CSV table of C-alpha atoms in Angstrom, one decimal:
chain,number,residue,atom,x,y,z
T,1,MET,CA,10.0,-10.1,10.7
T,2,LYS,CA,8.1,-6.9,9.7
T,3,ASN,CA,5.2,-7.7,12.0
T,4,PHE,CA,7.7,-8.3,14.9
T,5,LEU,CA,9.4,-4.9,14.1
T,6,PHE,CA,6.1,-3.1,14.0
T,7,ARG,CA,4.9,-4.5,17.3
T,8,LEU,CA,8.3,-3.4,18.8
T,9,TYR,CA,7.6,0.1,17.4
T,10,LEU,CA,4.1,0.1,18.9
T,11,ALA,CA,5.4,-0.8,22.2
T,12,ALA,CA,7.9,2.0,22.1
T,13,MET,CA,5.5,4.6,21.1
T,14,LYS,CA,3.0,3.5,23.7
T,15,LEU,CA,5.7,3.9,26.4
T,16,ILE,CA,6.2,7.5,25.3
T,17,ALA,CA,2.4,8.3,25.0
T,18,ARG,CA,1.8,6.7,28.4
T,19,PHE,CA,3.2,9.7,30.3
T,20,THR,CA,0.8,12.2,28.7
T,21,PRO,CA,-2.0,13.3,31.1
T,22,VAL,CA,-5.4,12.1,30.1
T,23,GLN,CA,-8.1,14.7,29.1
T,24,ASP,CA,-11.7,13.6,29.8
T,25,ASN,CA,-13.1,15.5,26.8
T,26,LYS,CA,-10.6,14.1,24.3
T,27,VAL,CA,-11.5,11.5,21.7
T,28,VAL,CA,-9.0,10.0,19.3
T,29,ILE,CA,-10.2,8.0,16.4
T,30,LEU,CA,-7.8,5.5,15.0
T,31,ASN,CA,-9.3,5.0,11.4
T,32,GLY,CA,-8.2,1.9,9.6
T,33,ALA,CA,-11.2,1.7,7.3
T,34,GLY,CA,-10.3,4.6,5.1
T,35,ARG,CA,-13.4,6.2,3.5
T,36,SER,CA,-15.4,3.0,2.7
T,37,GLY,CA,-18.0,2.8,5.4
T,38,SER,CA,-15.8,3.9,8.2
T,39,ASN,CA,-17.7,4.2,11.5
T,40,GLY,CA,-14.8,6.1,13.0
T,41,TYR,CA,-14.5,8.8,10.4
T,42,LEU,CA,-18.3,9.3,10.3
T,43,PHE,CA,-18.6,9.4,14.0
T,44,GLY,CA,-15.8,12.0,14.2
T,45,LYS,CA,-17.7,14.1,11.7
T,46,TYR,CA,-20.8,13.8,13.9
T,47,LEU,CA,-18.8,14.9,17.0
T,48,TYR,CA,-17.2,17.9,15.1
T,49,LYS,CA,-20.7,19.1,14.1
T,50,ASN,CA,-22.9,18.4,17.1
T,51,HIS,CA,-20.6,18.2,20.2
T,52,PRO,CA,-17.8,20.9,20.0
T,53,GLU,CA,-17.2,20.3,23.7
T,54,TYR,CA,-15.3,17.2,22.8
T,55,GLU,CA,-11.8,17.5,21.2
T,56,VAL,CA,-11.6,15.0,18.4
T,57,THR,CA,-8.4,13.8,16.8
T,58,LEU,CA,-8.7,11.6,13.6
T,59,VAL,CA,-5.6,9.5,13.0
T,60,GLU,CA,-5.5,8.0,9.5
T,61,PRO,CA,-4.1,5.8,8.1
T,62,TRP,CA,-4.0,3.5,11.1
T,63,PRO,CA,-1.9,1.5,11.9
T,64,SER,CA,1.1,3.4,10.6
T,65,SER,CA,4.9,3.5,11.5
T,66,HIS,CA,5.0,7.1,10.3
T,67,LEU,CA,3.1,9.0,13.0
T,68,SER,CA,4.7,11.9,14.7
T,69,LEU,CA,5.5,12.1,18.4
T,70,LYS,CA,2.8,14.9,18.6
T,71,THR,CA,0.2,12.5,17.1
T,72,TRP,CA,1.3,9.8,19.8
T,73,ARG,CA,0.9,12.3,22.6
T,74,GLN,CA,-2.6,13.1,21.4
T,75,ILE,CA,-3.4,9.4,21.4
T,76,GLY,CA,-2.0,9.1,24.9
T,77,ALA,CA,-4.1,12.1,26.0
T,78,ALA,CA,-7.4,10.8,24.9
T,79,LYS,CA,-10.0,9.5,27.4
T,80,PHE,CA,-11.6,7.6,24.5
T,81,VAL,CA,-9.8,5.6,21.9
T,82,ILE,CA,-12.2,4.6,19.1
T,83,THR,CA,-10.9,1.9,16.7
T,84,THR,CA,-12.3,0.4,13.5
T,85,HIS,CA,-10.1,-2.7,13.4
T,86,GLN,CA,-8.0,-4.2,16.1
T,87,PRO,CA,-8.7,-2.7,19.6
T,88,PHE,CA,-5.9,-0.5,20.9
T,89,LYS,CA,-5.1,1.7,23.8
T,90,VAL,CA,-2.1,3.1,25.5
T,91,HIS,CA,-3.0,2.5,29.1
T,92,ALA,CA,-5.7,1.4,31.4
T,93,ARG,CA,-7.0,4.9,32.2
T,94,GLN,CA,-8.3,5.0,28.6
T,95,ILE,CA,-11.6,3.6,27.3
T,96,ASN,CA,-11.4,1.7,24.1
T,97,ILE,CA,-14.6,1.7,22.0
T,98,GLN,CA,-14.5,-0.8,19.2
T,99,PHE,CA,-16.6,-0.1,16.1
T,100,TRP,CA,-15.2,-2.7,13.7
T,101,HIS,CA,-15.9,-2.1,10.1
T,102,GLY,CA,-18.5,-4.7,8.9
T,103,ILE,CA,-20.9,-7.4,10.0
T,104,PRO,CA,-18.8,-10.6,9.5
T,105,LEU,CA,-19.8,-12.6,6.5
T,106,LYS,CA,-16.3,-14.1,5.7
T,107,ARG,CA,-14.6,-16.3,8.3
T,108,MET,CA,-11.9,-14.6,10.3
T,109,GLY,CA,-9.8,-15.2,13.4
T,110,PHE,CA,-10.4,-18.7,15.0
T,111,MET,CA,-13.1,-19.4,12.3
T,112,ALA,CA,-10.9,-18.7,9.2
T,113,ASN,CA,-9.3,-21.4,7.1
T,114,ASN,CA,-6.3,-19.3,6.3
T,115,THR,CA,-4.9,-18.1,9.6
T,116,SER,CA,-2.8,-19.5,12.3
T,117,LEU,CA,-3.8,-20.5,15.8
T,118,LYS,CA,-0.8,-18.6,17.2
T,119,THR,CA,-1.9,-15.3,15.5
T,120,ASP,CA,-5.6,-15.9,16.5
T,121,GLN,CA,-4.6,-16.4,20.1
T,122,ARG,CA,-2.5,-13.2,20.1
T,123,ASN,CA,-5.4,-11.2,18.6
T,124,ALA,CA,-7.9,-12.6,21.0
T,125,ASN,CA,-5.7,-11.6,23.9
T,126,LEU,CA,-5.7,-8.1,22.5
T,127,TRP,CA,-9.5,-8.0,22.3
T,128,GLN,CA,-9.8,-9.2,25.9
T,129,LYS,CA,-7.1,-6.7,27.2
T,130,ASN,CA,-7.9,-3.6,25.1
T,131,ALA,CA,-11.5,-3.6,24.0
T,132,ASP,CA,-13.7,-2.1,26.8
T,133,VAL,CA,-16.8,-1.7,24.7
T,134,VAL,CA,-17.8,-3.3,21.4
T,135,CYS,CA,-20.6,-1.6,19.6
T,136,SER,CA,-23.2,-3.9,18.2
T,137,SER,CA,-26.2,-4.1,16.0
T,138,SER,CA,-27.8,-7.4,16.9
T,139,ASP,CA,-27.6,-10.8,18.7
T,140,LEU,CA,-26.4,-12.3,15.4
T,141,TYR,CA,-23.5,-9.8,15.1
T,142,GLU,CA,-22.3,-10.6,18.6
T,143,SER,CA,-22.5,-14.3,18.0
T,144,LEU,CA,-20.4,-14.0,14.8
T,145,MET,CA,-17.8,-11.7,16.3
T,146,SER,CA,-17.3,-13.8,19.4
T,147,ALA,CA,-17.0,-17.1,17.4
T,148,CYS,CA,-14.2,-15.4,15.4
T,149,CYS,CA,-12.4,-13.3,18.1
T,150,ALA,CA,-13.5,-14.8,21.5
T,151,ILE,CA,-15.0,-11.6,22.7
T,152,GLU,CA,-16.8,-11.7,26.1
T,153,THR,CA,-20.4,-11.1,26.0
T,154,ASN,CA,-20.4,-8.3,28.6
T,155,LYS,CA,-18.3,-6.0,26.3
T,156,TYR,CA,-21.2,-5.6,23.8
T,157,ARG,CA,-23.4,-2.6,23.6
T,158,LYS,CA,-26.3,-2.3,21.1
T,159,THR,CA,-25.8,1.1,19.7
T,160,GLY,CA,-25.9,0.4,16.0
T,161,PHE,CA,-23.2,1.6,13.7
T,162,PRO,CA,-22.5,5.2,12.6
T,163,ARG,CA,-22.0,4.3,9.1
T,164,LEU,CA,-25.7,3.5,8.7
T,165,ASP,CA,-26.7,7.0,9.6
T,166,ALA,CA,-24.8,8.2,6.5
T,167,LEU,CA,-26.2,5.4,4.4
T,168,LYS,CA,-29.8,6.6,5.2
T,169,ASN,CA,-29.0,10.3,4.9
T,170,PRO,CA,-26.8,10.8,1.8
T,171,ALA,CA,-24.6,13.9,1.6
T,172,ILE,CA,-24.3,13.6,-2.2
T,173,SER,CA,-27.3,13.9,-4.5
T,174,LYS,CA,-28.0,11.4,-7.3
T,175,LYS,CA,-27.8,14.3,-9.8
T,176,LYS,CA,-24.3,15.2,-8.5
T,177,LEU,CA,-23.2,11.6,-8.8
T,178,LEU,CA,-24.4,11.4,-12.4
T,179,THR,CA,-22.7,14.7,-13.3
T,180,ASP,CA,-19.4,14.0,-11.5
T,181,LEU,CA,-18.9,10.3,-12.5
T,182,PHE,CA,-20.7,10.0,-15.7
T,183,LYS,CA,-21.0,13.6,-17.1
T,184,ALA,CA,-24.7,12.8,-17.6
T,185,GLU,CA,-28.2,14.2,-17.0
T,186,ASP,CA,-30.9,11.5,-16.9
T,187,ASP,CA,-34.1,11.8,-15.0
T,188,GLY,CA,-34.8,8.2,-15.4
T,189,ALA,CA,-31.3,7.0,-14.3
T,190,GLN,CA,-30.8,4.0,-12.1
T,191,ILE,CA,-27.3,4.0,-10.5
T,192,GLY,CA,-25.8,0.8,-9.3
T,193,ILE,CA,-22.5,0.1,-7.5
T,194,TYR,CA,-20.2,-2.9,-7.8
T,195,MET,CA,-18.2,-3.7,-4.6
T,196,PRO,CA,-16.4,-7.0,-4.4
T,197,THR,CA,-14.4,-8.4,-1.5
T,198,PHE,CA,-10.7,-8.6,-1.3
T,199,ARG,CA,-10.1,-11.2,-4.1
T,200,TYR,CA,-6.3,-11.1,-3.8
T,201,GLU,CA,-6.3,-13.4,-0.8
T,202,MET,CA,-7.6,-16.3,-2.9
T,203,ASP,CA,-3.9,-16.6,-4.1
T,204,ASP,CA,-5.2,-17.1,-7.7
T,205,ARG,CA,-3.1,-15.3,-10.3
T,206,GLN,CA,-5.7,-15.9,-12.9
T,207,ILE,CA,-8.2,-13.7,-11.2
T,208,MET,CA,-5.7,-10.9,-10.7
T,209,THR,CA,-4.8,-11.2,-14.3
T,210,GLN,CA,-8.3,-10.7,-15.4
T,211,VAL,CA,-8.7,-7.7,-13.2
T,212,GLU,CA,-5.5,-6.1,-14.6
T,213,GLN,CA,-6.8,-6.6,-18.1
T,214,GLY,CA,-10.0,-4.7,-17.3
T,215,ASN,CA,-12.3,-7.6,-16.4
T,216,PHE,CA,-13.2,-6.1,-13.1
T,217,PHE,CA,-15.9,-8.8,-12.6
T,218,ALA,CA,-13.5,-11.6,-13.4
T,219,LEU,CA,-16.4,-13.3,-15.2
T,220,PRO,CA,-15.6,-15.8,-17.9
T,221,ASP,CA,-17.6,-14.1,-20.7
T,222,PHE,CA,-16.9,-10.5,-19.7
T,223,ASP,CA,-17.5,-8.0,-22.5
T,224,ALA,CA,-17.4,-4.3,-21.5
T,225,VAL,CA,-18.9,-3.1,-24.8
T,226,LYS,CA,-22.0,-5.5,-24.4
T,227,LEU,CA,-22.3,-4.5,-20.8
T,228,ASN,CA,-22.2,-0.8,-21.4
T,229,ASN,CA,-24.8,-1.1,-24.2
T,230,SER,CA,-27.2,-3.0,-21.9
T,231,LEU,CA,-26.7,-0.4,-19.2
T,232,LYS,CA,-27.3,2.4,-21.6
T,233,LYS,CA,-30.4,0.9,-23.1
T,234,ASN,CA,-32.0,0.6,-19.7
T,235,HIS,CA,-30.8,4.0,-18.3
T,236,GLN,CA,-28.6,2.1,-15.8
T,237,TYR,CA,-25.2,3.5,-14.7
T,238,LEU,CA,-22.6,1.4,-12.9
T,239,ILE,CA,-20.0,2.7,-10.4
T,240,VAL,CA,-17.1,0.3,-9.9
T,241,LYS,CA,-15.6,0.6,-6.5
T,242,LEU,CA,-12.9,-2.0,-6.1
T,243,HIS,CA,-10.7,-3.0,-3.0
T,244,PRO,CA,-7.8,-0.4,-2.9
T,245,TYR,CA,-5.4,-3.2,-3.8
T,246,GLU,CA,-7.2,-3.9,-7.0
T,247,MET,CA,-7.7,-0.1,-7.8
T,248,ASN,CA,-4.0,0.2,-7.9
T,249,LEU,CA,-4.1,-2.1,-10.9
T,250,PHE,CA,-6.4,0.4,-12.6
T,251,LYS,CA,-4.3,3.4,-12.1
T,252,HIS,CA,-3.6,3.7,-15.7
T,253,LEU,CA,-7.2,3.1,-16.7
T,254,ARG,CA,-10.1,5.5,-17.2
T,255,SER,CA,-13.4,4.2,-18.3
T,256,SER,CA,-14.0,4.9,-22.0
T,257,PHE,CA,-17.7,3.8,-21.6
T,258,SER,CA,-20.6,6.2,-21.1
T,259,ASN,CA,-22.3,4.1,-18.4
T,260,ILE,CA,-19.4,2.6,-16.5
T,261,ALA,CA,-17.2,4.7,-14.1
T,262,PHE,CA,-14.5,3.8,-11.7
T,263,LEU,CA,-14.8,5.4,-8.2
T,264,ASN,CA,-11.4,5.8,-6.4
T,265,ASN,CA,-10.6,7.3,-3.0
T,266,ASP,CA,-9.4,10.5,-4.6
T,267,TYR,CA,-12.9,11.5,-5.2
T,268,LEU,CA,-14.0,10.8,-1.7
T,269,TYR,CA,-11.1,12.7,-0.1
T,270,GLN,CA,-11.6,15.7,-2.4
T,271,LEU,CA,-15.2,16.1,-1.2
T,272,ASP,CA,-14.2,15.1,2.3
T,273,ILE,CA,-16.9,12.3,2.4
T,274,ASP,CA,-17.2,8.6,3.1
T,275,LEU,CA,-18.4,6.2,0.6
T,276,TYR,CA,-21.6,5.7,2.6
T,277,GLU,CA,-22.5,9.3,2.3
T,278,LEU,CA,-23.2,8.7,-1.4
T,279,LEU,CA,-24.2,5.0,-1.3
T,280,GLY,CA,-27.7,5.8,-0.2
T,281,ASN,CA,-28.4,7.4,-3.6
T,282,THR,CA,-27.5,4.2,-5.5
T,283,ASP,CA,-30.4,2.1,-6.8
T,284,PHE,CA,-28.8,-1.4,-6.7
T,285,LEU,CA,-25.7,-3.2,-5.4
T,286,ILE,CA,-23.6,-5.8,-7.1
T,287,THR,CA,-21.2,-7.8,-4.8
T,288,ASP,CA,-19.8,-11.2,-4.1
T,289,TYR,CA,-18.9,-12.1,-0.5
T,290,SER,CA,-18.6,-8.6,0.8
T,291,SER,CA,-20.4,-7.9,4.1
T,292,ILE,CA,-21.5,-4.6,2.7
T,293,TYR,CA,-24.7,-6.2,1.5
T,294,PHE,CA,-25.8,-6.5,5.2
T,295,ASP,CA,-25.6,-2.7,5.4
T,296,TYR,CA,-27.4,-2.2,2.0
T,297,LEU,CA,-30.4,-4.1,3.5
T,298,ASN,CA,-31.1,-0.9,5.5
T,299,ILE,CA,-32.2,0.9,2.3
T,300,ASP,CA,-34.2,-2.0,1.0
T,301,LYS,CA,-32.9,-1.9,-2.6
T,302,PRO,CA,-32.0,-4.9,-4.9
T,303,ILE,CA,-28.7,-6.8,-4.6
T,304,ILE,CA,-27.0,-9.1,-7.2
T,305,PHE,CA,-24.5,-11.6,-6.0
T,306,ILE,CA,-21.6,-12.8,-8.3
T,307,THR,CA,-20.7,-16.4,-7.2
T,308,ASN,CA,-18.5,-17.7,-9.9
T,309,TYR,CA,-15.7,-18.2,-7.4
T,310,LEU,CA,-17.8,-19.3,-4.5
T,311,ARG,CA,-16.4,-22.8,-3.9
T,312,GLN,CA,-12.8,-21.5,-4.3
T,313,TYR,CA,-13.5,-18.8,-1.7
T,314,GLU,CA,-15.2,-21.1,0.7
T,315,LYS,CA,-12.2,-23.5,0.6
T,316,LYS,CA,-9.6,-20.8,0.8
T,317,ARG,CA,-11.0,-18.6,3.7
T,318,GLY,CA,-14.6,-19.7,4.3
T,319,LEU,CA,-18.0,-18.0,5.0
T,320,LEU,CA,-19.7,-17.9,8.3
T,321,MET,CA,-23.2,-18.7,7.0
T,322,GLY,CA,-24.5,-21.0,4.2
T,323,PRO,CA,-25.3,-22.5,2.0
T,324,TYR,CA,-24.5,-19.1,0.6
T,325,GLU,CA,-26.5,-19.2,-2.6
T,326,GLU,CA,-29.7,-20.2,-0.6
T,327,ILE,CA,-29.5,-17.6,2.1
T,328,VAL,CA,-28.5,-14.4,0.3
T,329,PRO,CA,-31.5,-12.1,-0.5
T,330,GLY,CA,-30.9,-11.6,-4.2
T,331,VAL,CA,-30.1,-13.2,-7.6
T,332,CYS,CA,-26.8,-15.2,-7.9
T,333,VAL,CA,-25.0,-15.1,-11.2
T,334,LYS,CA,-21.9,-16.8,-12.5
T,335,THR,CA,-21.7,-15.2,-16.0
T,336,GLN,CA,-22.1,-11.7,-17.6
T,337,GLN,CA,-25.1,-13.1,-19.6
T,338,GLU,CA,-26.8,-13.9,-16.3
T,339,LEU,CA,-25.8,-10.6,-14.7
T,340,ILE,CA,-27.4,-8.6,-17.7
T,341,LYS,CA,-30.6,-10.6,-17.2
T,342,ALA,CA,-30.6,-10.0,-13.5
T,343,LEU,CA,-30.3,-6.3,-14.0
T,344,VAL,CA,-33.6,-6.0,-15.6
T,345,MET,CA,-35.5,-8.6,-13.5
T,346,PRO,CA,-38.4,-7.5,-11.3
T,347,ASP,CA,-37.4,-7.3,-7.7
T,348,GLN,CA,-38.7,-10.4,-5.8
T,349,PHE,CA,-36.4,-10.4,-2.8
T,350,SER,CA,-37.9,-7.6,-0.7
T,351,GLN,CA,-39.3,-10.1,1.9
T,352,LYS,CA,-36.1,-11.9,2.2
T,353,ARG,CA,-34.2,-8.7,2.6
T,354,HIS,CA,-36.4,-7.6,5.5
T,355,TYR,CA,-35.9,-11.0,7.1
T,356,TRP,CA,-32.1,-10.6,7.1
T,357,LEU,CA,-32.3,-6.9,8.1
T,358,ASN,CA,-34.2,-7.9,11.2
T,359,LEU,CA,-31.5,-10.5,12.0
T,360,THR,CA,-28.6,-8.2,11.5
T,361,ASN,CA,-29.9,-4.9,12.8
T,362,GLU,CA,-32.1,-4.8,15.9
T,363,VAL,CA,-31.3,-1.1,16.6
T,364,GLN,CA,-34.0,0.9,14.8
T,365,THR,CA,-33.3,4.5,15.9
T,366,ASP,CA,-32.9,7.7,14.1
T,367,SER,CA,-29.3,8.3,15.0
T,368,ASN,CA,-26.8,5.6,15.8
T,369,CYS,CA,-24.2,8.3,16.3
T,370,GLU,CA,-26.3,9.7,19.0
T,371,ASN,CA,-26.4,6.3,20.6
T,372,VAL,CA,-22.7,6.1,20.6
T,373,PHE,CA,-22.5,9.6,22.1
T,374,LYS,CA,-24.7,8.7,25.0
T,375,LEU,CA,-22.4,5.7,25.4
T,376,LEU,CA,-19.3,8.1,25.8
T,377,LYS,CA,-21.2,10.0,28.5
T,378,ILE,CA,-22.1,6.9,30.4
T,379,GLU,CA,-18.7,5.1,30.1
T,380,GLY,CA,-16.9,8.4,30.9
T,381,LYS,CA,-18.6,8.6,34.4
T,382,LEU,CA,-18.0,4.9,35.4
């Protein structure tokens, strides 16, 4: 019922916005990715800084039923509507440029185990109707997206993704990260970040209970004291960046450990930065089934994969490539004991990382943002 009412709301607002005159230099960014690798937010920052001839409006969060009529008129006036999630535009005079928010690793749309055909068909129709251009990084990316969302091949443009510019050019120094998050000074520090996928969708109350109790890894032998002692011994510091839903479970928690810190969105908004603007200054990544690891390949640093719920996740939603533990470019662990060992292992996966980087990113340029800007100029003249 809520979905039906929201679609009704969107239809009404689009009707109002449709009568606003379109301005050729106006760009509106509908940011549904928050500050966790948002192509939209980061491209907007690029335009603000480098191309003031364009009038940019950032709308976040998106979608939302709480936008003002003024905002809807700004959406209707934009020549370019840039989206990070489902493609959207008010009328045919606009050009929708679809960034999306990650290289697909988890099954979605037609490929997912936990969606309905009716919903998948409706979403595919929206892609076909509203997406004029889909920014891409590789043939593999296009194959995965089309398998899930039935996107026509002529919509793709290999521009690369704006978030990778930020990843390779951090705005926040490693020293500031240590000071802000750990209150530490350590010339030999190695900073890691843990970013799991959205685990709530596994419908396993046991997992969420573990997270609520402080076991953010949801590992069977989790012991925060032992983990912190190991990190401290090896001059390692761990940033824990959970999905926003899981972070809500931690609102009452503050890490009492010297080498473990929770990163929430408040820190990012206070500094007016995206996660990727500090991610490049981390030294290793820990994840499970999050597609962030494809992006992390661009800075060629070690990745550790937690796979204790792999079979359950494959059954519930599914992954687009496999066997997972054989193809990922890093050590796979199922216990904290294995994780602690992996954290001090010599890196032996550089060659495998380069292999997957070449498959997922064929756009090797200095500025993906500049590539997208050139695309605006070309599409605006058509």
